[in-house]
PDB file of C-alpha atoms in Angstrom:
ATOM      1  CA  MET A  45     103.637 124.525 106.168  1.00 80.00           C
ATOM      2  CA  TRP A  46     100.684 125.374 103.946  1.00 84.00           C
ATOM      3  CA  LEU A  47      98.579 123.803 101.214  1.00 88.00           C
ATOM      4  CA  GLN A  48      99.616 125.201  97.848  1.00 90.00           C
ATOM      5  CA  ARG A  49      98.051 122.847  95.294  1.00 92.00           C
ATOM      6  CA  ILE A  50      95.913 119.767  94.874  1.00 95.00           C
ATOM      7  CA  ASP A  51      95.772 117.586  91.753  1.00 96.00           C
ATOM      8  CA  ILE A  52      92.629 115.473  91.343  1.00 96.00           C
ATOM      9  CA  SER A  53      92.040 112.897  88.621  1.00 95.00           C
ATOM     10  CA  GLY A  54      89.196 110.386  88.418  1.00 94.00           C
ATOM     11  CA  PHE A  55      88.087 111.088  91.983  1.00 94.00           C
ATOM     12  CA  LYS A  56      84.300 111.169  92.348  1.00 93.00           C
ATOM     13  CA  SER A  57      82.956 113.880  89.994  1.00 90.00           C
ATOM     14  CA  PHE A  58      86.446 114.885  88.752  1.00 92.00           C
ATOM     15  CA  ALA A  59      86.477 112.831  85.560  1.00 90.00           C
ATOM     16  CA  ASN A  60      89.031 115.190  84.008  1.00 91.00           C
ATOM     17  CA  ALA A  61      92.394 115.825  85.634  1.00 93.00           C
ATOM     18  CA  SER A  62      92.029 119.089  87.568  1.00 93.00           C
ATOM     19  CA  THR A  63      94.386 121.289  89.554  1.00 94.00           C
ATOM     20  CA  LEU A  64      93.365 123.734  92.276  1.00 93.00           C
ATOM     21  CA  GLU A  65      95.845 126.419  93.361  1.00 92.00           C
ATOM     22  CA  PHE A  66      95.614 127.945  96.844  1.00 90.00           C
ATOM     23  CA  LEU A  67      96.755 131.433  97.790  1.00 86.00           C
ATOM     24  CA  PRO A  68     100.053 131.514  99.694  1.00 84.00           C
ATOM     25  CA  PRO A  69     100.466 133.377 102.970  1.00 81.00           C
ATOM     26  CA  THR A  70     102.050 136.821 102.815  1.00 81.00           C
ATOM     27  CA  ALA A  71     103.927 138.947 105.315  1.00 79.00           C
ATOM     28  CA  ASP A  72     100.672 140.669 106.258  1.00 81.00           C
ATOM     29  CA  SER A  73      98.118 137.868 106.178  1.00 80.00           C
ATOM     30  CA  ARG A  74      97.397 134.238 105.440  1.00 79.00           C
ATOM     31  CA  GLY A  75      95.922 133.459 102.042  1.00 77.00           C
ATOM     32  CA  ILE A  76      92.272 132.435 101.901  1.00 82.00           C
ATOM     33  CA  THR A  77      90.847 130.542  98.945  1.00 84.00           C
ATOM     34  CA  ALA A  78      87.097 130.126  98.529  1.00 86.00           C
ATOM     35  CA  ILE A  79      85.512 127.585  96.209  1.00 87.00           C
ATOM     36  CA  VAL A  80      82.001 128.562  95.193  1.00 89.00           C
ATOM     37  CA  GLY A  81      79.417 126.933  92.975  1.00 88.00           C
ATOM     38  CA  PRO A  82      75.854 125.575  92.833  1.00 90.00           C
ATOM     39  CA  ASN A  83      74.684 122.425  94.556  1.00 87.00           C
ATOM     40  CA  GLY A  84      76.120 119.328  92.943  1.00 82.00           C
ATOM     41  CA  SER A  85      79.084 121.108  91.369  1.00 83.00           C
ATOM     42  CA  GLY A  86      81.623 119.104  93.392  1.00 84.00           C
ATOM     43  CA  LYS A  87      82.623 121.503  96.179  1.00 87.00           C
ATOM     44  CA  SER A  88      82.325 118.831  98.861  1.00 87.00           C
ATOM     45  CA  CYS A  89      84.294 116.430  96.651  1.00 90.00           C
ATOM     46  CA  VAL A  90      87.326 118.701  97.070  1.00 91.00           C
ATOM     47  CA  VAL A  91      87.139 118.296 100.849  1.00 88.00           C
ATOM     48  CA  ASP A  92      86.619 114.545 100.430  1.00 90.00           C
ATOM     49  CA  ALA A  93      89.692 114.385  98.178  1.00 92.00           C
ATOM     50  CA  ILE A  94      91.857 116.143 100.778  1.00 90.00           C
ATOM     51  CA  ARG A  95      90.567 113.933 103.565  1.00 89.00           C
ATOM     52  CA  TRP A  96      91.048 110.806 101.425  1.00 91.00           C
ATOM     53  CA  VAL A  97      94.627 111.545 100.361  1.00 91.00           C
ATOM     54  CA  LEU A  98      95.562 112.131 104.012  1.00 88.00           C
ATOM     55  CA  GLY A  99      94.691 108.510 104.757  1.00 86.00           C
ATOM     56  CA  GLU A 100      90.999 108.553 105.673  1.00 85.00           C
ATOM     57  CA  GLN A 101      89.501 105.037 105.475  1.00 84.00           C
ATOM     58  CA  SER A 102      85.980 105.656 106.774  1.00 82.00           C
ATOM     59  CA  MET A 103      83.678 105.497 103.767  1.00 84.00           C
ATOM     60  CA  LYS A 104      80.949 107.099 105.869  1.00 82.00           C
ATOM     61  CA  LEU A 105      83.026 110.272 106.228  1.00 79.00           C
ATOM     62  CA  LEU A 106      83.809 110.122 102.505  1.00 85.00           C
ATOM     63  CA  ARG A 107      80.095 109.819 101.722  1.00 85.00           C
ATOM     64  CA  GLY A 108      80.371 106.401 100.126  1.00 86.00           C
ATOM     65  CA  LYS A 109      79.698 102.744 100.877  1.00 87.00           C
ATOM     66  CA  LYS A 110      82.741 100.963  99.468  1.00 88.00           C
ATOM     67  CA  SER A 111      86.244 101.988  98.436  1.00 87.00           C
ATOM     68  CA  GLU A 112      85.552 102.029  94.702  1.00 89.00           C
ATOM     69  CA  ASP A 113      82.825 104.640  95.250  1.00 90.00           C
ATOM     70  CA  VAL A 114      85.523 107.334  95.148  1.00 92.00           C
ATOM     71  CA  ILE A 115      86.310 106.458  91.505  1.00 93.00           C
ATOM     72  CA  PHE A 116      84.374 108.316  88.803  1.00 93.00           C
ATOM     73  CA  ALA A 117      81.318 106.122  88.183  1.00 90.00           C
ATOM     74  CA  GLY A 118      80.560 107.314  84.656  1.00 89.00           C
ATOM     75  CA  THR A 119      77.605 109.045  83.021  1.00 89.00           C
ATOM     76  CA  PRO A 120      75.291 108.180  80.121  1.00 90.00           C
ATOM     77  CA  LYS A 121      77.757 109.988  77.840  1.00 89.00           C
ATOM     78  CA  ARG A 122      81.021 109.005  79.473  1.00 90.00           C
ATOM     79  CA  PRO A 123      82.324 105.598  80.632  1.00 92.00           C
ATOM     80  CA  ARG A 124      83.445 105.009  84.175  1.00 91.00           C
ATOM     81  CA  LEU A 125      87.133 105.210  85.043  1.00 93.00           C
ATOM     82  CA  GLY A 126      89.302 102.472  86.473  1.00 93.00           C
ATOM     83  CA  VAL A 127      91.500 104.549  88.758  1.00 94.00           C
ATOM     84  CA  ALA A 128      91.304 107.630  90.982  1.00 95.00           C
ATOM     85  CA  GLU A 129      94.301 109.653  92.095  1.00 96.00           C
ATOM     86  CA  VAL A 130      94.777 112.687  94.324  1.00 96.00           C
ATOM     87  CA  THR A 131      98.046 114.485  95.063  1.00 96.00           C
ATOM     88  CA  LEU A 132      98.376 117.119  97.761  1.00 93.00           C
ATOM     89  CA  HIS A 133     101.263 119.585  97.448  1.00 94.00           C
ATOM     90  CA  LEU A 134     102.348 121.158 100.731  1.00 91.00           C
ATOM     91  CA  ASN A 135     104.889 123.972 100.949  1.00 89.00           C
ATOM     92  CA  ASN A 136     107.433 122.984 103.576  1.00 87.00           C
ATOM     93  CA  ASP A 137     109.808 125.957 103.460  1.00 84.00           C
ATOM     94  CA  ASP A 138     109.339 126.483 107.194  1.00 82.00           C
ATOM     95  CA  GLY A 139     110.233 122.856 107.992  1.00 80.00           C
ATOM     96  CA  GLY A 140     106.822 122.131 109.480  1.00 79.00           C
ATOM     97  CA  ALA A 141     107.079 118.538 108.261  1.00 81.00           C
ATOM     98  CA  PRO A 142     110.211 116.654 109.394  1.00 80.00           C
ATOM     99  CA  ILE A 143     111.425 115.849 105.883  1.00 84.00           C
ATOM    100  CA  ASP A 144     114.245 117.337 103.777  1.00 84.00           C
ATOM    101  CA  TYR A 145     112.038 118.689 101.019  1.00 85.00           C
ATOM    102  CA  ALA A 146     110.821 122.235 100.406  1.00 87.00           C
ATOM    103  CA  GLU A 147     107.675 120.748  98.880  1.00 90.00           C
ATOM    104  CA  VAL A 148     105.937 117.637 100.189  1.00 92.00           C
ATOM    105  CA  ALA A 149     103.760 115.843  97.624  1.00 94.00           C
ATOM    106  CA  ILE A 150     101.441 113.284  99.209  1.00 94.00           C
ATOM    107  CA  GLY A 151      99.541 111.106  96.769  1.00 95.00           C
ATOM    108  CA  ARG A 152      97.018 108.309  96.967  1.00 95.00           C
ATOM    109  CA  ARG A 153      95.843 106.109  94.114  1.00 95.00           C
ATOM    110  CA  ILE A 154      93.130 103.463  94.051  1.00 95.00           C
ATOM    111  CA  TYR A 155      92.147 101.039  91.299  1.00 94.00           C
ATOM    112  CA  ARG A 156      88.714  99.571  90.714  1.00 91.00           C
ATOM    113  CA  SER A 157      90.219  96.177  91.545  1.00 88.00           C
ATOM    114  CA  GLY A 158      90.644  97.433  95.123  1.00 86.00           C
ATOM    115  CA  GLU A 159      94.421  97.933  95.064  1.00 91.00           C
ATOM    116  CA  SER A 160      95.573 101.132  96.709  1.00 91.00           C
ATOM    117  CA  GLU A 161      98.883 102.997  96.755  1.00 94.00           C
ATOM    118  CA  TYR A 162     100.336 105.833  98.813  1.00 94.00           C
ATOM    119  CA  ILE A 163     103.045 107.980  97.281  1.00 95.00           C
ATOM    120  CA  LEU A 164     105.360 110.443  98.991  1.00 93.00           C
ATOM    121  CA  ASN A 165     107.373 112.696  96.656  1.00 93.00           C
ATOM    122  CA  GLY A 166     107.220 110.084  93.895  1.00 90.00           C
ATOM    123  CA  THR A 167     108.076 107.082  96.087  1.00 92.00           C
ATOM    124  CA  LYS A 168     105.587 104.406  97.134  1.00 93.00           C
ATOM    125  CA  VAL A 169     105.235 104.258 100.914  1.00 94.00           C
ATOM    126  CA  ARG A 170     102.952 102.726 103.530  1.00 91.00           C
ATOM    127  CA  ARG A 171      99.879 104.477 104.864  1.00 89.00           C
ATOM    128  CA  GLU A 172     101.516 104.443 108.309  1.00 87.00           C
ATOM    129  CA  ASP A 173     104.471 106.425 106.942  1.00 88.00           C
ATOM    130  CA  ILE A 174     102.097 109.142 105.715  1.00 88.00           C
ATOM    131  CA  LEU A 175     100.196 109.214 109.005  1.00 85.00           C
ATOM    132  CA  ILE A 176     103.361 109.536 111.099  1.00 84.00           C
ATOM    133  CA  LEU A 177     104.751 112.302 108.867  1.00 85.00           C
ATOM    134  CA  LEU A 178     101.491 114.253 109.061  1.00 83.00           C
ATOM    135  CA  ALA A 179     101.186 113.668 112.797  1.00 80.00           C
ATOM    136  CA  LYS A 180     104.674 115.099 113.346  1.00 79.00           C
ATOM    137  CA  ALA A 181     103.582 118.115 111.295  1.00 78.00           C
ATOM    138  CA  ARG A 182     100.393 118.238 113.424  1.00 72.00           C
ATOM    139  CA  VAL A 183      98.104 117.644 110.483  1.00 73.00           C
ATOM    140  CA  GLY A 184      95.354 115.016 110.536  1.00 61.00           C
ATOM    141  CA  GLN A 185      92.537 113.821 108.318  1.00 54.00           C
ATOM    142  CA  ARG A 186      89.992 114.169 111.106  1.00 55.00           C
ATOM    143  CA  THR A 187      90.079 116.346 114.267  1.00 54.00           C
ATOM    144  CA  TYR A 188      90.436 120.075 113.566  1.00 55.00           C
ATOM    145  CA  SER A 189      92.630 120.044 110.415  1.00 66.00           C
ATOM    146  CA  ILE A 190      89.609 119.511 108.168  1.00 74.00           C
ATOM    147  CA  ILE A 191      86.240 120.780 109.343  1.00 73.00           C
ATOM    148  CA  GLY A 192      83.246 119.643 107.309  1.00 67.00           C
ATOM    149  CA  GLN A 193      79.562 120.414 107.496  1.00 66.00           C
ATOM    150  CA  GLY A 194      78.085 119.727 110.928  1.00 65.00           C
ATOM    151  CA  MET A 195      81.473 119.214 112.598  1.00 69.00           C
ATOM    152  CA  ILE A 196      81.239 122.359 114.735  1.00 73.00           C
ATOM    153  CA  ASP A 197      78.306 120.832 116.613  1.00 77.00           C
ATOM    154  CA  GLU A 198      80.292 117.606 116.767  1.00 73.00           C
ATOM    155  CA  PHE A 199      83.160 119.419 118.493  1.00 74.00           C
ATOM    156  CA  LEU A 200      80.825 121.045 121.009  1.00 79.00           C
ATOM    157  CA  LEU A 201      79.054 117.783 121.800  1.00 82.00           C
ATOM    158  CA  ALA A 202      82.154 115.577 121.705  1.00 79.00           C
ATOM    159  CA  SER A 203      82.725 113.045 124.456  1.00 84.00           C
ATOM    160  CA  PRO A 204      85.809 113.405 126.680  1.00 85.00           C
ATOM    161  CA  THR A 205      87.518 110.639 124.671  1.00 82.00           C
ATOM    162  CA  ASP A 206      86.875 112.356 121.324  1.00 77.00           C
ATOM    163  CA  ARG A 207      87.880 115.730 122.752  1.00 79.00           C
ATOM    164  CA  LYS A 208      91.154 114.159 123.893  1.00 80.00           C
ATOM    165  CA  HIS A 209      91.972 113.333 120.257  1.00 75.00           C
ATOM    166  CA  PHE A 210      91.798 117.046 119.386  1.00 73.00           C
ATOM    167  CA  PHE A 211      94.221 117.966 122.167  1.00 77.00           C
ATOM    168  CA  ASP A 212      96.537 115.058 121.338  1.00 76.00           C
ATOM    169  CA  GLU A 213      96.898 116.271 117.760  1.00 71.00           C
ATOM    170  CA  ALA A 214      97.412 119.883 118.834  1.00 69.00           C
ATOM    171  CA  ALA A 215      99.994 118.861 121.450  1.00 72.00           C
ATOM    172  CA  GLY A 216     101.988 116.829 118.931  1.00 70.00           C
ATOM    173  CA  ILE A 217     101.834 113.448 120.702  1.00 77.00           C
ATOM    174  CA  ARG A 218      99.924 111.739 117.891  1.00 72.00           C
ATOM    175  CA  PRO A 219     103.128 110.216 116.355  1.00 73.00           C
ATOM    176  CA  ALA A 220     103.838 108.426 119.637  1.00 81.00           C
ATOM    177  CA  GLU A 221     100.266 107.124 119.733  1.00 80.00           C
ATOM    178  CA  ILE A 222     100.534 105.766 116.183  1.00 79.00           C
ATOM    179  CA  LYS A 223     103.810 103.993 117.007  1.00 83.00           C
ATOM    180  CA  ARG A 224     102.274 102.629 120.218  1.00 87.00           C
ATOM    181  CA  ASP A 225      99.333 101.213 118.276  1.00 85.00           C
ATOM    182  CA  GLN A 226     101.704  99.629 115.755  1.00 85.00           C
ATOM    183  CA  ALA A 227     103.741  98.081 118.572  1.00 90.00           C
ATOM    184  CA  MET A 228     100.604  96.715 120.241  1.00 92.00           C
ATOM    185  CA  THR A 229      99.510  95.134 116.944  1.00 91.00           C
ATOM    186  CA  LYS A 230     102.911  93.454 116.557  1.00 92.00           C
ATOM    187  CA  LEU A 231     102.772  92.206 120.172  1.00 95.00           C
ATOM    188  CA  ASP A 232      99.315  90.718 119.598  1.00 95.00           C
ATOM    189  CA  ALA A 233     100.607  88.953 116.476  1.00 94.00           C
ATOM    190  CA  ALA A 234     103.615  87.646 118.428  1.00 95.00           C
ATOM    191  CA  ARG A 235     101.357  86.297 121.196  1.00 95.00           C
ATOM    192  CA  LEU A 236      99.230  84.514 118.584  1.00 95.00           C
ATOM    193  CA  ASN A 237     102.337  82.988 117.004  1.00 95.00           C
ATOM    194  CA  LEU A 238     103.576  81.829 120.425  1.00 95.00           C
ATOM    195  CA  ALA A 239     100.220  80.247 121.205  1.00 94.00           C
ATOM    196  CA  GLN A 240     100.262  78.385 117.882  1.00 94.00           C
ATOM    197  CA  GLY A 241     103.836  77.244 118.555  1.00 94.00           C
ATOM    198  CA  GLU A 242     102.908  75.936 122.000  1.00 93.00           C
ATOM    199  CA  THR A 243      99.929  74.051 120.558  1.00 93.00           C
ATOM    200  CA  LEU A 244     102.195  72.474 117.953  1.00 93.00           C
ATOM    201  CA  LEU A 245     104.704  71.440 120.624  1.00 93.00           C
ATOM    202  CA  GLN A 246     101.942  69.817 122.658  1.00 92.00           C
ATOM    203  CA  GLU A 247     100.948  67.776 119.614  1.00 92.00           C
ATOM    204  CA  ILE A 248     104.499  66.719 118.725  1.00 92.00           C
ATOM    205  CA  THR A 249     105.933  66.052 122.233  1.00 91.00           C
ATOM    206  CA  PRO A 250     104.186  62.673 122.750  1.00 90.00           C
ATOM    207  CA  ARG A 251     105.751  61.397 119.510  1.00 88.00           C
ATOM    208  CA  LEU A 252     109.379  62.111 120.499  1.00 85.00           C
TER     209      LEU A 252
END
């Protein structure tokens, strides 16, 4: 599975809808695409867009303070936009992602009102669905799939717990961890509901 295209519209400095094509691998080598430009031209915004569409929620990693910071904020000559959208097109001819599509299109859209949507091949899905699909394909929005500035030192100085996350993703056990976390959240909610039910019974029992 490889990244073949990314569509960006209204995300950070991308006021105009833009498409970036990436070189495909060949029989002899893997394609390498370099994006060059002066400071402030939006190179880092491309990395932020990829990280964001893969489900990243940390605004610190996305170099912002709140969710609407990823939407084009406007200029003296151009009004701000009300929505940002990024779509990542992954070639899945080799079946790297466990889905019956030769191309996997993962999209994320956010409105200035705060509403957010995840889209998989044109269908709205949950963020968890995207994370599980990517985890099964051994792709993540953090760890080693996307390496930003300063992250090499971060890898070298990582704690044993953080280093474990790298190995978990490489070993392919991340999907099980995501499902475990979801199950634990549901169990916690069930325990809270049981506690509320028991409290209600204690209040009603004396009135029977």
